[in-house]
XYZ file of C-alpha atoms in Angstrom:
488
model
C -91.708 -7.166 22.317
C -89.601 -4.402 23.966
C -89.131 -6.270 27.174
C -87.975 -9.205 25.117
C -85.357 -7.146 23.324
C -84.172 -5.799 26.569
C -83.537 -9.348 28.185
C -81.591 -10.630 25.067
C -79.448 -7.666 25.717
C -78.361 -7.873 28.418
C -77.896 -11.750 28.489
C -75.198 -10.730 25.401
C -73.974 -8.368 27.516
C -73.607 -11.158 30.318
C -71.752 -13.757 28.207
C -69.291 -10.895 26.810
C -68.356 -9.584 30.255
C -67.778 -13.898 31.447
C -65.514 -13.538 28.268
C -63.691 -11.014 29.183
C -63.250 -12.215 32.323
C -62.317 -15.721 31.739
C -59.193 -14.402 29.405
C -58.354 -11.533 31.942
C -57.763 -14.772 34.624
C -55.998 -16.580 31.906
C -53.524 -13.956 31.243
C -52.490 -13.809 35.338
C -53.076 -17.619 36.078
C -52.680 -21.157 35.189
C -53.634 -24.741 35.735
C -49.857 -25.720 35.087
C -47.378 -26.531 38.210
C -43.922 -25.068 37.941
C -41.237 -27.253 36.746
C -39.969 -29.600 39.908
C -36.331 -31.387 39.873
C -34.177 -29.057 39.079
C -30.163 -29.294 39.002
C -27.796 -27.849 36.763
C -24.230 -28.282 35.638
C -21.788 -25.238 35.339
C -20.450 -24.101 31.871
C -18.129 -21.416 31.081
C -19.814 -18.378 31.482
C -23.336 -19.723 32.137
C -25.090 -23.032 33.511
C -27.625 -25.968 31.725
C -30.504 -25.967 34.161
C -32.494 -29.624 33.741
C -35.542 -29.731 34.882
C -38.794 -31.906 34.697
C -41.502 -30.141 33.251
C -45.294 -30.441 34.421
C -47.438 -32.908 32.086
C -50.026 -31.002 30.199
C -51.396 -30.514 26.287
C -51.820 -26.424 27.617
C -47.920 -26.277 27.915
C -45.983 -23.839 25.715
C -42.231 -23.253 27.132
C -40.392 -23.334 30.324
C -38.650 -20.134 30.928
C -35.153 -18.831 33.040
C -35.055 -15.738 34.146
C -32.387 -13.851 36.078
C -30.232 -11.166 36.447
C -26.608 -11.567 34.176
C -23.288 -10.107 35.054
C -24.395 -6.407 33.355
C -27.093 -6.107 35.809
C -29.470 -6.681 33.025
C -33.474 -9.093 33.357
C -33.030 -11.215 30.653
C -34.266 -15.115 30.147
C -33.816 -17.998 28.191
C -36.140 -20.343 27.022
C -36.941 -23.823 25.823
C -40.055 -25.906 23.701
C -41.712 -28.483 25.087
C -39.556 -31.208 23.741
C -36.784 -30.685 25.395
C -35.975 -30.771 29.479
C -32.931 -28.389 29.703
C -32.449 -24.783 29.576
C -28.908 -22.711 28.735
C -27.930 -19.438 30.427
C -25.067 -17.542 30.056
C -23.750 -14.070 30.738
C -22.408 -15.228 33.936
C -18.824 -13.845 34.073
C -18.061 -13.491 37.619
C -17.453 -17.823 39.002
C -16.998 -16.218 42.333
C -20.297 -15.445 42.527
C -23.681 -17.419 43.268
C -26.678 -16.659 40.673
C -30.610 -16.972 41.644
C -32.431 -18.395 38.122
C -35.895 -18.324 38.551
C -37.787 -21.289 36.404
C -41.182 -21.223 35.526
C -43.723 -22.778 33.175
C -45.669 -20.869 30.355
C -48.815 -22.062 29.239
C -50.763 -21.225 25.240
C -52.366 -18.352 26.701
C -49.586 -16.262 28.239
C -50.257 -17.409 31.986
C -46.958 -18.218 33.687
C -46.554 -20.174 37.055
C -44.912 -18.912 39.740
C -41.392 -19.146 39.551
C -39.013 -22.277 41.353
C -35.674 -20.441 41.933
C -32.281 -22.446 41.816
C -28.822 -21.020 42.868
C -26.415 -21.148 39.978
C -22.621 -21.013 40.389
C -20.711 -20.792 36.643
C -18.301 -22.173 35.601
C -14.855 -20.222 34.707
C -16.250 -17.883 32.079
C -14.350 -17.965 28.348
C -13.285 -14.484 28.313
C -11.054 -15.246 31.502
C -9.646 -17.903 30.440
C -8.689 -16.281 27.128
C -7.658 -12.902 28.821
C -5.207 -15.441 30.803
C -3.798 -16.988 27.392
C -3.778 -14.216 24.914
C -0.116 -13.290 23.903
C 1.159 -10.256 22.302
C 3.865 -10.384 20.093
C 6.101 -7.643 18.226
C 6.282 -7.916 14.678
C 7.838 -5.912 12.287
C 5.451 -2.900 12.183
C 3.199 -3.870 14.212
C 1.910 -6.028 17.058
C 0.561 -9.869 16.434
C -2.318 -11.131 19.350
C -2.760 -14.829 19.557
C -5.464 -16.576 21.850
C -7.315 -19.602 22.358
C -10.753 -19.736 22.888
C -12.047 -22.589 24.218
C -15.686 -22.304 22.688
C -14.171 -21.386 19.400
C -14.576 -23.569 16.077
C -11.698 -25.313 14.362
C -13.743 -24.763 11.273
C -12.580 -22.776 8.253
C -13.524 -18.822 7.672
C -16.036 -19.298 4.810
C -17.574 -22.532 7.204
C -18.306 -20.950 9.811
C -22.300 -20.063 9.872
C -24.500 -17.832 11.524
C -26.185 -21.027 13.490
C -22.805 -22.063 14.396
C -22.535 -22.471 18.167
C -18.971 -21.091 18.295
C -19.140 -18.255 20.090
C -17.446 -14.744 19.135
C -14.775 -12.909 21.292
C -13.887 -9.476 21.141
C -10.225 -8.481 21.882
C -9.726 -4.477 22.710
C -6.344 -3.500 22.178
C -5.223 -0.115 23.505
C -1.019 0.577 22.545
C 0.393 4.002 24.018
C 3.421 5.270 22.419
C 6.607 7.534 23.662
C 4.651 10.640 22.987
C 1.874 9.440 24.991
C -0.549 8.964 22.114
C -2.907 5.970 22.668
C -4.624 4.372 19.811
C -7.391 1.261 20.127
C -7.783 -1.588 17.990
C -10.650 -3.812 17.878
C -10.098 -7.608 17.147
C -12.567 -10.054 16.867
C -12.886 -14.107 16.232
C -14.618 -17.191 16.115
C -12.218 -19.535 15.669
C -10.134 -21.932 18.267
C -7.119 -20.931 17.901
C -7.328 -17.241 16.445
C -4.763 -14.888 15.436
C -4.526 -11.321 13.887
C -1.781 -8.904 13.199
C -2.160 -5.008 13.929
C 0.118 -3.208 11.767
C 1.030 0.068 10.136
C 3.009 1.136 13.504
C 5.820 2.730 13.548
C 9.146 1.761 15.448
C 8.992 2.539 18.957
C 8.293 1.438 22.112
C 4.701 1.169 23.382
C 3.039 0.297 26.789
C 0.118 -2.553 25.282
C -2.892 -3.567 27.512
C -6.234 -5.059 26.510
C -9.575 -6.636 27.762
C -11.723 -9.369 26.110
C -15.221 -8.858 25.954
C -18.095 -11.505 24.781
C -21.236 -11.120 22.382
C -23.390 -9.885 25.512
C -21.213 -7.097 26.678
C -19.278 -9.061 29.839
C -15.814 -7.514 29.607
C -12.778 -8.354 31.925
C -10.689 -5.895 33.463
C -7.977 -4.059 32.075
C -5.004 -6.253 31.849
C -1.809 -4.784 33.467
C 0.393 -2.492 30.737
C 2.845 -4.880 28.894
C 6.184 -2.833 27.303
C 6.956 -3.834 23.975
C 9.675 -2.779 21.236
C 7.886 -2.958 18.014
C 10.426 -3.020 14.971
C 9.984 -0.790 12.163
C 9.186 -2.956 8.574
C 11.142 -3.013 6.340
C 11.396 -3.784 2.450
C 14.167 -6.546 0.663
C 15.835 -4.121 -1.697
C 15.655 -5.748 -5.090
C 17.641 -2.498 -7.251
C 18.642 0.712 -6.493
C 17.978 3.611 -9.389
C 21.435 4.579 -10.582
C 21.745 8.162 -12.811
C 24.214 7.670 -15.691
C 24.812 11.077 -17.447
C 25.333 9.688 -20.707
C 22.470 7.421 -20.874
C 19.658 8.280 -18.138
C 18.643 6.345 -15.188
C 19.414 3.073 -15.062
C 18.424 0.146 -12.415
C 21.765 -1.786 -10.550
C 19.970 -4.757 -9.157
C 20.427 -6.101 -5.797
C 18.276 -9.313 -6.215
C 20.128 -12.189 -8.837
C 19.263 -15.480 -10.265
C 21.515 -18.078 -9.113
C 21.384 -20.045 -13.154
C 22.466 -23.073 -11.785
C 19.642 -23.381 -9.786
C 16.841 -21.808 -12.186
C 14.807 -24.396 -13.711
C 11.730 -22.578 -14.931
C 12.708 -22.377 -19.117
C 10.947 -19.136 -20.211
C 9.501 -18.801 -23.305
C 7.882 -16.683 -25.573
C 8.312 -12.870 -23.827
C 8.943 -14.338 -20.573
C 11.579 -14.119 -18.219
C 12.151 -15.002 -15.276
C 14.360 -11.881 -13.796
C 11.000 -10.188 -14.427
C 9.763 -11.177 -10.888
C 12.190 -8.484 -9.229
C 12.247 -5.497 -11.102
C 9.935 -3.455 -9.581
C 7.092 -3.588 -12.647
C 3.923 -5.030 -12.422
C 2.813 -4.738 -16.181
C 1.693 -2.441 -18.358
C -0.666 -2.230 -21.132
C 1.129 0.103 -23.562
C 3.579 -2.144 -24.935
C 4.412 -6.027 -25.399
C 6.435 -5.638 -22.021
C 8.481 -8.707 -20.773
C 7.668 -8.063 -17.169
C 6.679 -11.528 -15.801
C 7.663 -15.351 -15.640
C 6.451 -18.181 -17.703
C 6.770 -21.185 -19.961
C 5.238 -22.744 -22.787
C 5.045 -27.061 -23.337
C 3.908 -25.974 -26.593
C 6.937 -24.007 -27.940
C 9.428 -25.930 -29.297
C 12.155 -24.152 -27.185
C 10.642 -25.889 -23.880
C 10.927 -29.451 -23.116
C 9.152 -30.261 -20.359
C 6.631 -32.602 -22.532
C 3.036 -32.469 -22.721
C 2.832 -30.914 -19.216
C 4.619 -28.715 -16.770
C 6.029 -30.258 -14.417
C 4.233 -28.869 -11.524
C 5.577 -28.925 -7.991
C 8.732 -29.886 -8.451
C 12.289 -28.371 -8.914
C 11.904 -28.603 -12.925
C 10.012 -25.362 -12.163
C 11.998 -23.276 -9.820
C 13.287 -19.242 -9.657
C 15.955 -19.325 -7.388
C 17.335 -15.488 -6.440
C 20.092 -14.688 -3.982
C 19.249 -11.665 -2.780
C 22.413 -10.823 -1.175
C 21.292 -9.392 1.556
C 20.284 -11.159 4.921
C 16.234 -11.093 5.759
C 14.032 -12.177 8.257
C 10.446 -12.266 6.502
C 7.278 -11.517 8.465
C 4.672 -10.995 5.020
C 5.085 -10.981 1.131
C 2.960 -9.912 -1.837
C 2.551 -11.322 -5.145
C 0.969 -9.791 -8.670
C -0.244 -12.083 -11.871
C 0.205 -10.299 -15.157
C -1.930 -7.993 -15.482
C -2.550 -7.241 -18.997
C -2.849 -9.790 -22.117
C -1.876 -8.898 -26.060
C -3.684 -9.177 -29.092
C -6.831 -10.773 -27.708
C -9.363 -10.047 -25.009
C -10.930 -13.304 -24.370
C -13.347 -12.267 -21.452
C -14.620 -9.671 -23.757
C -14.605 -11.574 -27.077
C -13.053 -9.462 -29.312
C -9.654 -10.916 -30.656
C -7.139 -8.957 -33.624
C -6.341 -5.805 -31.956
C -4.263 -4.063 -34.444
C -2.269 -2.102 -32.225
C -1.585 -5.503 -30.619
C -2.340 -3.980 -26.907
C -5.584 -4.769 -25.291
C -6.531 -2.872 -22.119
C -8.736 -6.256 -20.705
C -6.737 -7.752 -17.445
C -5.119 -11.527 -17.649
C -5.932 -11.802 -13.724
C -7.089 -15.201 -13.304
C -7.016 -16.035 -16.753
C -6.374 -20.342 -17.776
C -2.495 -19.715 -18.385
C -2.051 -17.177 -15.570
C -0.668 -17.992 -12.325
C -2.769 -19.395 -9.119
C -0.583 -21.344 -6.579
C 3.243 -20.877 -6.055
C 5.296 -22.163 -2.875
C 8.375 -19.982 -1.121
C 11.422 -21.528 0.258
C 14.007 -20.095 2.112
C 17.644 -20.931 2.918
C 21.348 -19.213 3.898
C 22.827 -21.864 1.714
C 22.607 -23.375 -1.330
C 23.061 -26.807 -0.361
C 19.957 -28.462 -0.462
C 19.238 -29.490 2.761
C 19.453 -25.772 4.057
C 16.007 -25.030 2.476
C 12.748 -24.269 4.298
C 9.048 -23.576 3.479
C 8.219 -20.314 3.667
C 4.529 -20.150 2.401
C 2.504 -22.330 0.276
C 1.166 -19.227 -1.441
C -2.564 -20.507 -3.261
C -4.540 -17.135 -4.355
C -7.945 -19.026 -4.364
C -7.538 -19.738 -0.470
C -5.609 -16.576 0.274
C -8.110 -15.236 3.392
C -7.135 -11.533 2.970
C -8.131 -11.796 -1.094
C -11.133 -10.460 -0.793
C -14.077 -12.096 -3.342
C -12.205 -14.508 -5.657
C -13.242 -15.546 -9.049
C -16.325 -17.714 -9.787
C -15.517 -21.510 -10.594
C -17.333 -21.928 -14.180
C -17.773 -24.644 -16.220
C -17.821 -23.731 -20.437
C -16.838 -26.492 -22.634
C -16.378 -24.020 -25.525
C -14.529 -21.357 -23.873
C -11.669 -21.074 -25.966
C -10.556 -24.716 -25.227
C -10.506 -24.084 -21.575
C -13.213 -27.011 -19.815
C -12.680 -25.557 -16.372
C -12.216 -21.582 -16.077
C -12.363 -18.957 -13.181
C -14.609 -15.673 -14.239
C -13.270 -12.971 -12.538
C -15.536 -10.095 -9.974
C -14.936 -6.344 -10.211
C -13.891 -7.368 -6.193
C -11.316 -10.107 -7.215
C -9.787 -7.913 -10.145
C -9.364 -5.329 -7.385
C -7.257 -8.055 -4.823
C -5.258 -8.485 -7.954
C -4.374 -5.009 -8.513
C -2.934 -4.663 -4.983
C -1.196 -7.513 -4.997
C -2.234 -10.453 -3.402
C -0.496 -10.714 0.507
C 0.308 -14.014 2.642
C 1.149 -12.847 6.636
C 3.360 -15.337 8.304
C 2.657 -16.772 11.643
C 6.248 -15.991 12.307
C 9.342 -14.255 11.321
C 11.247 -16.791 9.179
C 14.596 -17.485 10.387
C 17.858 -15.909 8.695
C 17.304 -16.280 4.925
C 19.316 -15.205 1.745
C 18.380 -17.345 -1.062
C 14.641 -17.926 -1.671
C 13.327 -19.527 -4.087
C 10.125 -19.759 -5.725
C 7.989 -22.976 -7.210
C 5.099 -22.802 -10.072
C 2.385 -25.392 -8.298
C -0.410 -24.233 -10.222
C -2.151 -22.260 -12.502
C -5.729 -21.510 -13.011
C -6.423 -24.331 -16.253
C -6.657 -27.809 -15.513
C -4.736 -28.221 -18.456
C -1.632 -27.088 -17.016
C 0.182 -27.229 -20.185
C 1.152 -23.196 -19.656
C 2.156 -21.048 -17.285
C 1.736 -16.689 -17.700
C 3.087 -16.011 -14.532
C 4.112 -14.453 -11.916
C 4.649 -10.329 -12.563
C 6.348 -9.200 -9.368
C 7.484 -10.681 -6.013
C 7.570 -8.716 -2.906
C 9.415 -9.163 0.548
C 8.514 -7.461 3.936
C 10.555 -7.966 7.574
C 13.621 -7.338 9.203
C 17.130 -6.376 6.907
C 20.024 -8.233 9.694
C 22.431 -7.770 7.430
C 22.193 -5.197 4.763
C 23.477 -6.182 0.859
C 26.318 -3.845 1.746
C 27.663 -5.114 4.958
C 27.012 -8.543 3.194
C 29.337 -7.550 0.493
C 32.045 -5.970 2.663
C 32.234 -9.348 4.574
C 32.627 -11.562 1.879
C 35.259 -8.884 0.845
C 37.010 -9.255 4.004
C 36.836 -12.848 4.091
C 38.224 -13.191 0.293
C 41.134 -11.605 1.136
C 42.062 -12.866 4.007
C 45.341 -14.644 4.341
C 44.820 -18.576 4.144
C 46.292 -20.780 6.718
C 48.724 -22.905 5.250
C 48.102 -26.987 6.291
């Protein structure tokens, strides 16, 4: 019985040692071949390495591995299904590559490895390094590039599975003092641009590099002097001090009434838009724009006439600007209800609830621009739409609410959006506008499909280059007013 015991023993121990043994040998070896055929075609960057794969149910993945640009191992793989492999990481096209392509089989074994000689292609960060342009602006720097595996697709389209691939743009700007200061830029899109701003006037030596998502960088570009302009505000008043009656504001910005279609009603008026407040929540202020189809004093009908120049602000600002940026508030406050919250009769007749993004406030507005007042002189500026503005942060949710307060379609506003409201909502230009002195500002749309009122605009803001200050503007219509007339 003992002896029987014994030889059952070790016969287990027999068939767990062939075990062990058999999966040892399948962890080092295989009965695959490697992958045969191979060729490949150059991309930017990289290489697509095809390849016919060896026929068997024990395949799992064909592999590529090599060295990239960084000095790094790395590899790439691909299923079964497919008969192509991508590599990239390949930054130098001078150079020649060695990928070495082997097949993986279900228990780890791995042929040996075919190696093919890869050449890339141009990679993307050269070619962008050889089209990026820098640009003064006023108070700052803008950096333009194209990248030619970039997406045309919008900001909030792009995915994380997009195959667009990112580009990092290091920007270092030395100034007079010999101070150097970095910015990081960064994009997925085609044809990207960014601004760097919040720099003073001066003259700075620029150079950069553009790096990819795996670390390749190219070199140093060569320093580039530029002559950044300082920034500068449209002066809308100046604060006068009047002895007798206290400060006072002498406004620089005027309506031109000929011109000034938008028929206020109610509180509103239209001059509001320039004099330096926002709103306030204290008292039934008249410190923003707007009109009414339902007060008997408008006559626009049963809707505003949206878009057109039935709806306009025009303001010579009698001064001479070239604009680069510009900033826009809503009203801020409402009176004597608080719809969001529900409550309604405030007795003091102030509520402390914000009108950002309420049904009657104001959502899309278009800037033109002109040294004339004929109308042929006048240019686009900006269509201005808040819900599309990219630097806005988290905008308002879309909601649907039959009963809410006779609204159908409303926008419920975030702690994030009321916060974009706040500091003003701001449109960068891809340019400095030409010479303008007149500008003039159309209602499109506000945030009720109603569009039967319009709580407006609270305050417009103007940022670029002053050419010709209100003062030298005045002293040469001065001049030319009294100069002698040459008799015909």
């Amino acid at each position: 019985m003992k002896m029987e015991k014994m030889t059952k023993y070790w016969a287990l121990l027999g068939c767990l040692v062939m075990v062990v043994s058999f999966s040892s040998c399948k962890d080092d070896e295989t009965s695959l071949t490697a992958p045969v055929d191979l060729s490949y075609e150059p991309t930017m960057g990289g290489a697509i390495i095809k390849f016919t794969a060896p026929k068997s149910n024990d395949l799992l993945y064909i592999k590529a591995a090599y060295t990239n640009s960084l000095g790094k191992d790395v590899y790439r793989t691909t299923s079964i299904y497919d008969n192509k492999i991508e590599i990239d990481g390949l930054a130098d096209e001078t150079k020649t590559y060695p990928i070495r392509v082997s097949a993986v089989d279900k228990w780890g074994g791995e042929t040996n490895a075919t190696v093919i000689n890869v050449q890339p292609g141009r990679s993307f960060i050269n070619v962008i390094k050889d089209n990026l342009a820098i640009h003064p602006i006023c108070g700052g720097l803008a950096v333009t590039w194209v990248n030619p595996v970039g997406t045309d697709m919008q900001l909030d389209d792009i995915t994380a599975n997009s195959v667009a691939k990112v580009v990092y743009v290091v920007v270092d700007y030395t100034d007079a003092d010999g101070v150097t200061r970095t910015r990081y830029l960064s994009s997925k899109q085609k044809n990207a641009k960014t601004n760097i701003r919040n720099m003073f006037a001066g003259n700075y030596k620029v150079t950069y590099r553009v790096e990819d998502a795996s670390g390749n960088r190219t070199e140093q570009s060569s320093p580039t002097s530029i002559d950044v302009p300082a920034e500068q505000e449209s002066l809308k008043f100046i604060e006068r001090e009047d002895p007798a009656n206290g400060s006072y504001k002498e406004f620089v910005w005027t309506l031109v009434p000929r011109l000034t279609t938008l028929q206020p009603a109610w509180e509103y008026t239209n001059e509001s838009i320039f004099d330096g407040i926002i709103d306030s929540n204290t008292s039934n202020t008249q410190n923003y724009c707007g009109t009414d189809c339902d007060n008997s004093s408008v006559t626009y009908g049963a809707s505003i006439p949206w878009d057109t120049d039935q709806v306009d602000i025009v303001i010579d600002m009698h001064q001479v600007v070239s604009i680069s940026r510009l900033k826009a508030w809503q009203r801020a406050y409402t009176y004597d209800s608080q719809p969001y919250s529900g409550a309604s009769g405030q007795t003091s007749g102030i509520s402390d609830d914000y009108f950002y993004y309420q049904p009657q406030n104001l959502k899309r507005f278009k800037l033109f621009g002109s040294m004339t007042l004929d109308e042929e002189g006048w240019f686009l500026i900006k269509d201005c739409d808040i819900s599309s503005n990219s630097t806005a942060g988290t905008l308002p949710i879309y909601w649907t609410n039959p009963s809410y307060f006779g609204h159908e379609n409303v926008y419920m506003p975030t702690n994030e959006s009321y916060q974009y409201a706040l500091d003003g909502h701001e449109w960068e230009l891809d340019a400095m506008t030409d010479s303008v002195r007149y500008i003039r500002v159309r209602m499109v749309e506000n945030w009720d499909l109603s569009k039967r009122n319009l709580a407006g605009m609270s305050e417009l803001n103007l940022y670029g280059s002053i050419l010709m200050s209100h003062e030298e503007l005045a002293a040469k219509e001065a001049q030319a007013a009294s100069a002698p007339r040459k008799r015909k």
